[in-house]
Tab-separated table of C-alpha atoms and ligand atoms in Angstrom:
chain	number	residue	atom	x	y	z
A	1	MET	CA	82.712	119.942	91.181
A	2	LYS	CA	81.644	116.757	89.455
A	3	GLU	CA	77.933	116.091	89.291
A	4	ILE	CA	76.902	112.845	90.976
A	5	GLY	CA	73.775	111.291	89.518
A	6	ALA	CA	71.816	108.082	89.130
A	7	SER	CA	74.359	106.632	86.702
A	8	THR	CA	77.434	107.355	88.881
A	9	ALA	CA	79.303	104.176	89.827
A	10	LEU	CA	80.418	104.062	93.455
A	11	TYR	CA	83.803	102.817	94.710
A	12	GLY	CA	85.397	103.178	98.111
A	13	LEU	CA	87.826	102.212	100.844
A	14	ILE	CA	87.116	100.078	103.908
A	15	GLY	CA	89.485	100.237	106.870
A	16	HIS	CA	89.895	101.845	110.254
A	17	PRO	CA	90.891	104.605	110.616
A	18	VAL	CA	90.456	105.994	107.090
A	19	GLY	CA	90.124	109.725	107.767
A	20	HIS	CA	93.563	110.639	106.401
A	21	SER	CA	93.472	108.406	103.331
A	22	LEU	CA	94.675	109.894	100.031
A	23	SER	CA	92.816	107.241	97.994
A	24	PRO	CA	89.779	109.487	97.290
A	25	GLN	CA	92.122	112.054	95.722
A	26	ILE	CA	93.776	109.356	93.613
A	27	HIS	CA	90.610	107.780	92.244
A	28	ASN	CA	88.470	110.900	91.859
A	29	THR	CA	91.324	112.526	89.893
A	30	LEU	CA	91.667	109.424	87.702
A	31	ALA	CA	87.891	109.484	87.062
A	32	GLU	CA	88.107	113.156	86.083
A	33	TYR	CA	90.967	112.553	83.631
A	34	THR	CA	89.582	109.345	82.140
A	35	GLY	CA	86.069	110.836	81.828
A	36	LEU	CA	84.408	107.979	83.694
A	37	ASP	CA	81.254	108.624	85.721
A	38	LEU	CA	82.497	107.217	88.999
A	39	CYS	CA	82.945	108.471	92.507
A	40	TYR	CA	85.208	107.185	95.310
A	41	THR	CA	84.678	107.661	99.025
A	42	VAL	CA	85.766	106.143	102.346
A	43	PHE	CA	83.833	103.814	104.654
A	44	ASP	CA	85.122	103.809	108.214
A	45	GLY	CA	84.708	100.189	109.267
A	46	GLU	CA	85.017	100.388	113.024
A	47	SER	CA	83.580	96.945	113.696
A	48	ARG	CA	85.607	93.901	112.671
A	49	GLU	CA	82.568	91.709	113.442
A	50	ARG	CA	80.586	93.497	110.739
A	51	LEU	CA	83.211	93.270	107.984
A	52	GLY	CA	81.332	90.402	106.288
A	53	ASP	CA	78.089	92.414	106.394
A	54	ALA	CA	79.947	95.382	104.886
A	55	VAL	CA	81.335	93.353	101.959
A	56	ARG	CA	78.042	91.573	101.261
A	57	GLY	CA	76.144	94.867	101.628
A	58	ALA	CA	78.513	96.639	99.229
A	59	HIS	CA	77.891	93.927	96.640
A	60	ALA	CA	74.123	94.041	97.182
A	61	LEU	CA	74.162	97.801	96.681
A	62	GLY	CA	76.082	97.503	93.417
A	63	ILE	CA	79.356	99.071	94.615
A	64	GLY	CA	81.801	98.546	91.752
A	65	GLY	CA	84.928	97.857	93.789
A	66	LEU	CA	86.636	98.506	97.080
A	67	ASN	CA	90.066	99.094	98.480
A	68	VAL	CA	90.763	97.443	101.808
A	69	THR	CA	93.278	98.845	104.248
A	70	VAL	CA	94.592	98.317	107.756
A	71	PRO	CA	93.447	96.353	109.768
A	72	TYR	CA	91.371	94.265	107.341
A	73	LYS	CA	93.750	93.216	104.540
A	74	LYS	CA	93.745	89.629	105.812
A	75	ASP	CA	90.471	89.574	107.735
A	76	VAL	CA	88.515	90.104	104.505
A	77	PHE	CA	89.593	86.710	103.031
A	78	PRO	CA	86.555	84.680	104.218
A	79	TYR	CA	84.183	87.127	102.503
A	80	LEU	CA	85.734	86.957	99.031
A	81	ALA	CA	84.128	85.080	96.125
A	82	ASP	CA	87.536	84.587	94.472
A	83	ILE	CA	91.172	85.534	95.046
A	84	ASP	CA	94.134	86.240	92.826
A	85	PRO	CA	96.721	83.444	93.362
A	86	ILE	CA	99.581	85.834	94.217
A	87	ALA	CA	97.414	87.801	96.651
A	88	GLU	CA	96.569	84.476	98.271
A	89	ARG	CA	100.250	83.632	98.711
A	90	ILE	CA	100.959	87.127	100.056
A	91	GLY	CA	98.128	86.656	102.540
A	92	ALA	CA	96.800	90.202	102.118
A	93	VAL	CA	94.436	91.923	99.694
A	94	ASN	CA	93.937	95.653	99.249
A	95	THR	CA	91.627	95.690	96.196
A	96	LEU	CA	88.258	94.008	95.656
A	97	VAL	CA	86.961	93.734	92.103
A	98	ARG	CA	83.296	92.946	91.538
A	99	CYS	CA	82.715	89.508	90.051
A	100	GLU	CA	79.977	86.883	89.805
A	101	GLY	CA	78.522	86.436	93.293
A	102	GLY	CA	80.791	88.857	95.150
A	103	TYR	CA	84.294	90.334	94.887
A	104	LYS	CA	87.642	88.963	93.780
A	105	GLY	CA	90.587	90.031	95.968
A	106	TYR	CA	93.868	91.364	94.564
A	107	ASN	CA	96.996	92.887	96.076
A	108	THR	CA	98.027	96.016	94.196
A	109	ASP	CA	100.553	97.041	96.898
A	110	TYR	CA	103.085	94.612	95.496
A	111	MET	CA	102.147	95.459	91.897
A	112	GLY	CA	102.432	99.182	92.675
A	113	LEU	CA	105.868	98.855	94.242
A	114	ARG	CA	107.141	96.983	91.197
A	115	ARG	CA	105.726	99.610	88.826
A	116	ALA	CA	107.193	102.401	90.975
A	117	LEU	CA	110.675	100.853	90.848
A	118	GLU	CA	110.464	100.136	87.124
A	119	GLU	CA	109.443	103.748	86.544
A	120	CYS	CA	112.761	104.736	88.189
A	121	GLY	CA	114.600	102.487	85.735
A	122	VAL	CA	115.260	99.765	88.329
A	123	ASP	CA	115.440	96.244	86.931
A	124	VAL	CA	114.044	94.632	90.089
A	125	THR	CA	115.411	91.133	89.593
A	126	ALA	CA	118.835	92.163	88.304
A	127	ARG	CA	120.256	92.328	91.849
A	128	ASP	CA	119.886	90.749	95.275
A	129	ALA	CA	117.551	92.680	97.570
A	130	ALA	CA	117.169	93.674	101.210
A	131	VAL	CA	113.889	94.569	102.877
A	132	ILE	CA	114.193	96.423	106.173
A	133	GLY	CA	111.172	95.734	108.398
A	134	ALA	CA	108.766	92.844	108.844
A	135	GLY	CA	105.352	94.559	109.131
A	136	GLY	CA	102.649	95.181	106.548
A	137	ALA	CA	104.703	97.369	104.198
A	138	ALA	CA	107.665	94.990	104.353
A	139	ARG	CA	105.363	92.127	103.450
A	140	ALA	CA	104.407	93.812	100.161
A	141	ALA	CA	108.100	94.432	99.338
A	142	VAL	CA	109.250	90.916	100.203
A	143	PHE	CA	106.548	89.255	98.124
A	144	MET	CA	106.968	91.756	95.273
A	145	TYR	CA	110.606	90.723	94.963
A	146	ALA	CA	109.918	86.976	95.290
A	147	ALA	CA	107.046	87.107	92.765
A	148	ALA	CA	109.131	89.183	90.326
A	149	CYS	CA	111.987	86.647	90.521
A	150	GLU	CA	109.510	83.838	89.903
A	151	ASP	CA	107.797	85.353	86.905
A	152	ARG	CA	111.076	86.506	85.350
A	153	GLY	CA	112.636	83.085	85.962
A	154	ALA	CA	115.494	84.742	87.939
A	155	LYS	CA	117.268	81.954	89.800
A	156	GLY	CA	119.631	82.083	92.770
A	157	ARG	CA	118.783	85.590	93.993
A	158	THR	CA	119.135	86.326	97.703
A	159	LEU	CA	116.559	88.326	99.640
A	160	PHE	CA	117.680	89.662	103.028
A	161	ILE	CA	114.975	90.498	105.567
A	162	ILE	CA	116.480	92.841	108.155
A	163	ASN	CA	114.437	93.683	111.220
A	164	ARG	CA	114.788	95.014	114.755
A	165	THR	CA	112.831	92.015	116.106
A	166	ARG	CA	114.464	88.977	114.583
A	167	GLU	CA	111.588	86.548	115.257
A	168	LYS	CA	109.218	88.618	113.113
A	169	ALA	CA	111.695	88.570	110.235
A	170	GLU	CA	112.110	84.824	110.654
A	171	ALA	CA	108.339	84.245	110.523
A	172	LEU	CA	108.057	86.338	107.344
A	173	SER	CA	111.072	84.564	105.885
A	174	ARG	CA	109.451	81.133	106.409
A	175	GLU	CA	106.253	82.300	104.716
A	176	VAL	CA	107.996	83.674	101.656
A	177	GLN	CA	110.345	80.707	101.411
A	178	GLU	CA	107.384	78.285	101.452
A	179	GLY	CA	105.601	80.167	98.674
A	180	PHE	CA	108.612	80.980	96.471
A	181	ALA	CA	111.318	78.340	96.498
A	182	SER	CA	113.537	79.997	93.878
A	183	VAL	CA	114.612	82.886	96.160
A	184	ASN	CA	117.101	82.339	99.003
A	185	VAL	CA	115.823	84.234	102.019
A	186	ARG	CA	118.241	85.235	104.809
A	187	VAL	CA	117.424	87.026	108.037
A	188	LEU	CA	119.660	89.648	109.634
A	189	GLY	CA	119.423	91.972	112.630
A	190	LEU	CA	119.739	95.738	112.065
A	191	TYR	CA	123.313	95.752	113.398
A	192	GLU	CA	124.384	92.942	111.057
A	193	ALA	CA	123.244	94.826	107.960
A	194	ALA	CA	126.715	95.974	106.886
A	195	GLY	CA	127.704	92.293	106.662
A	196	ILE	CA	125.680	92.010	103.442
A	197	ALA	CA	128.802	93.141	101.588
A	198	SER	CA	130.369	89.717	102.088
A	199	MET	CA	127.158	87.848	101.175
A	200	THR	CA	126.404	89.319	97.744
A	201	ASP	CA	128.467	89.865	94.644
A	202	GLY	CA	127.015	93.196	93.534
A	203	LYS	CA	125.107	96.226	94.744
A	204	ILE	CA	121.663	95.441	96.140
A	205	LEU	CA	118.157	96.897	95.907
A	206	ALA	CA	117.332	98.116	99.448
A	207	MET	CA	113.701	98.685	100.433
A	208	GLN	CA	113.139	100.517	103.745
A	209	CYS	CA	109.746	99.447	105.116
A	210	THR	CA	109.788	100.465	108.786
A	211	SER	CA	108.192	103.591	110.218
A	212	ALA	CA	111.590	104.953	111.350
A	213	GLY	CA	112.175	108.260	109.567
A	214	LEU	CA	108.478	109.067	109.164
A	215	TYR	CA	107.565	112.699	109.971
A	216	PRO	CA	108.121	114.052	112.653
A	217	ASP	CA	110.867	111.452	113.374
A	218	VAL	CA	112.820	112.804	110.367
A	219	ASN	CA	116.347	112.223	111.720
A	220	SER	CA	115.896	108.469	112.166
A	221	SER	CA	116.936	105.648	109.907
A	222	PRO	CA	116.758	101.978	110.951
A	223	ILE	CA	120.300	101.537	109.587
A	224	THR	CA	122.975	104.242	109.617
A	225	ASP	CA	126.174	102.235	109.049
A	226	PRO	CA	127.856	103.507	105.827
A	227	GLY	CA	129.153	99.937	105.361
A	228	PHE	CA	125.599	98.924	104.477
A	229	PHE	CA	124.924	101.841	102.141
A	230	LYS	CA	128.177	101.297	100.222
A	231	ASN	CA	126.617	98.099	98.978
A	232	VAL	CA	123.304	99.650	97.862
A	233	GLY	CA	122.646	100.315	94.168
A	234	PHE	CA	119.106	101.661	94.607
A	235	ALA	CA	117.272	102.656	97.803
A	236	PHE	CA	113.491	102.732	98.047
A	237	ASP	CA	111.837	104.127	101.181
A	238	ALA	CA	108.157	103.296	101.781
A	239	VAL	CA	107.949	106.521	103.816
A	240	TYR	CA	106.932	109.568	101.719
A	241	LYS	CA	106.792	112.289	104.346
A	242	PRO	CA	109.425	113.760	104.331
A	243	ALA	CA	110.046	113.379	100.594
A	244	ARG	CA	113.749	112.733	101.226
A	245	THR	CA	114.219	110.545	104.287
A	246	ARG	CA	117.416	110.064	106.274
A	247	PHE	CA	117.655	106.528	104.818
A	248	MET	CA	117.546	107.991	101.287
A	249	GLN	CA	120.145	110.636	102.204
A	250	LEU	CA	122.528	108.012	103.595
A	251	ALA	CA	122.140	105.911	100.440
A	252	ALA	CA	122.579	108.917	98.129
A	253	GLU	CA	125.795	109.902	99.985
A	254	GLN	CA	127.228	106.557	98.858
A	255	GLY	CA	126.099	107.110	95.263
A	256	ALA	CA	122.823	105.123	95.192
A	257	GLY	CA	119.675	106.158	93.299
A	258	CYS	CA	116.616	106.733	95.544
A	259	ALA	CA	112.831	106.945	95.559
A	260	ASN	CA	110.277	107.515	98.309
A	261	GLY	CA	106.967	105.748	98.922
A	262	LEU	CA	104.795	108.265	97.118
A	263	SER	CA	105.332	106.419	93.847
A	264	MET	CA	104.175	103.134	95.435
A	265	LEU	CA	101.034	104.808	96.774
A	266	LEU	CA	100.418	106.296	93.337
A	267	TRP	CA	100.906	103.046	91.416
A	268	GLN	CA	98.932	100.813	93.798
A	269	GLY	CA	96.031	103.198	93.107
A	270	ILE	CA	96.550	103.169	89.336
A	271	CYS	CA	96.708	99.348	89.346
A	272	ALA	CA	93.435	99.165	91.342
A	273	TYR	CA	91.753	101.665	89.020
A	274	SER	CA	92.821	99.660	85.968
A	275	LEU	CA	91.500	96.423	87.504
A	276	TRP	CA	88.133	98.074	88.224
A	277	THR	CA	87.643	99.896	84.951
A	278	GLY	CA	89.761	97.969	82.438
A	279	LYS	CA	91.350	101.327	81.538
A	280	ASP	CA	94.966	102.414	81.504
A	281	PRO	CA	94.573	106.011	82.731
A	282	GLY	CA	97.540	107.236	80.657
A	283	PRO	CA	100.459	109.556	81.515
A	284	GLU	CA	98.475	112.801	81.816
A	285	ALA	CA	96.183	111.312	84.493
A	286	VAL	CA	99.109	109.646	86.271
A	287	ASN	CA	100.976	112.958	86.444
A	288	ALA	CA	97.879	114.807	87.675
A	289	VAL	CA	97.538	112.303	90.535
A	290	ARG	CA	101.265	112.556	91.281
A	291	ARG	CA	100.962	116.353	91.616
A	292	LYS	CA	97.973	115.993	93.979
A	293	LEU	CA	99.892	113.531	96.151
A	294	GLU	CA	102.957	115.781	96.180
A	295	ASP	CA	100.791	118.693	97.336
A	296	ALA	CA	99.306	116.519	100.083
A	297	GLN	CA	102.844	115.533	101.120
A	298	GLN	CA	103.778	119.135	101.981
B	1	ATR	P1	103.557	98.855	108.627
B	1	ATR	O1	102.217	98.232	108.339
B	1	ATR	O2	103.624	100.324	108.332
B	1	ATR	O3	104.679	98.095	108.019
B	1	ATR	P2	103.907	97.599	111.193
B	1	ATR	O4	103.223	96.386	110.679
B	1	ATR	O5	103.533	98.088	112.562
B	1	ATR	O6	103.720	98.836	110.223
B	1	ATR	O7	105.496	97.337	111.152
B	1	ATR	C1	106.391	98.291	111.554
B	1	ATR	C2	107.811	97.828	111.218
B	1	ATR	O8	108.705	98.907	111.499
B	1	ATR	C3	108.299	96.658	112.046
B	1	ATR	O9	109.181	95.894	111.264
B	1	ATR	C4	109.060	97.364	113.192
B	1	ATR	O10	110.082	96.587	113.782
B	1	ATR	P3	109.709	95.487	114.913
B	1	ATR	O11	109.220	94.279	114.183
B	1	ATR	O12	110.976	95.257	115.629
B	1	ATR	O13	108.656	96.128	115.784
B	1	ATR	C5	109.705	98.479	112.434
B	1	ATR	N1	110.089	99.648	113.249
B	1	ATR	C6	109.256	100.562	113.784
B	1	ATR	N2	109.965	101.535	114.393
B	1	ATR	C7	111.287	101.228	114.225
B	1	ATR	C8	112.507	101.822	114.618
B	1	ATR	N3	112.530	102.960	115.319
B	1	ATR	N4	113.666	101.226	114.268
B	1	ATR	C9	113.657	100.085	113.559
B	1	ATR	N5	112.536	99.455	113.161
B	1	ATR	C10	111.358	100.012	113.484
């Protein structure tokens, strides 16, 4: 057990509820492997009204950085001293980095998803993409793809947002289209998903961002039509319990590569840790965290 002393830097997570968060395991393992004297814990922020007090109080107490989770990823905006321009366009932050006069907000969910896909050998902007869902996880995927196309200078890519409730997909589509003009965003209902075949000229990157398929609902997938999966080159599922979801199975049956959401969770944490400490934790630390998360997944 690590010794906590007067020189230990404190980091933590604000959200509600936070009891089941795996972030302490991620960051305390990274601290162990990188040899930094820091400790990470969770702060259950039950009161939305006191979020500003919590952020100002954390700064006053010298807390080095914070993660922010549901339901405060947007609510925290008024209490930030500065914000990363992409996080501002996404409209959600999950990482606060101490700066002059307060904290600067970043979004490492989108960074983490991109790193997770690249680690699987996926060239994110080489294909059109489909995001299934229009909630918080889908938001990170949609903006990850749009931002990647922008910074790679990829022109003319199509991003399909496919959701059970069409209006939610349309609202998200308008937001992303306003922020990132170079991507063509199209909205589809779940039952229209197989129609993608006639709207793209190659196999797509499909990112499943709904809660369908999450344990114990392991036999569900928001889309089951093989006509959709025939057109998928790589399938990412934001769900990580079970490790192989029905969505991944259906994609693999049609020959697609697959990954679950554990790698996104892992890399959003690594990106936050690097922003806080200026350190790249290195492969040994990354693999140690991956093993811890895999154990927790069981
Ligand atoms: P999260 O933050 O995990 O993304 P969320 O914001 O509540 O969670 O969003 C959940 C997403 O999963 C939504 O897109 C939801 O579809 P609706 O917009 O129609 O509600 C989608 N979803 C949840 N259960 C689903 C199911 N059984 N089939 C298809 N989509 C589902």
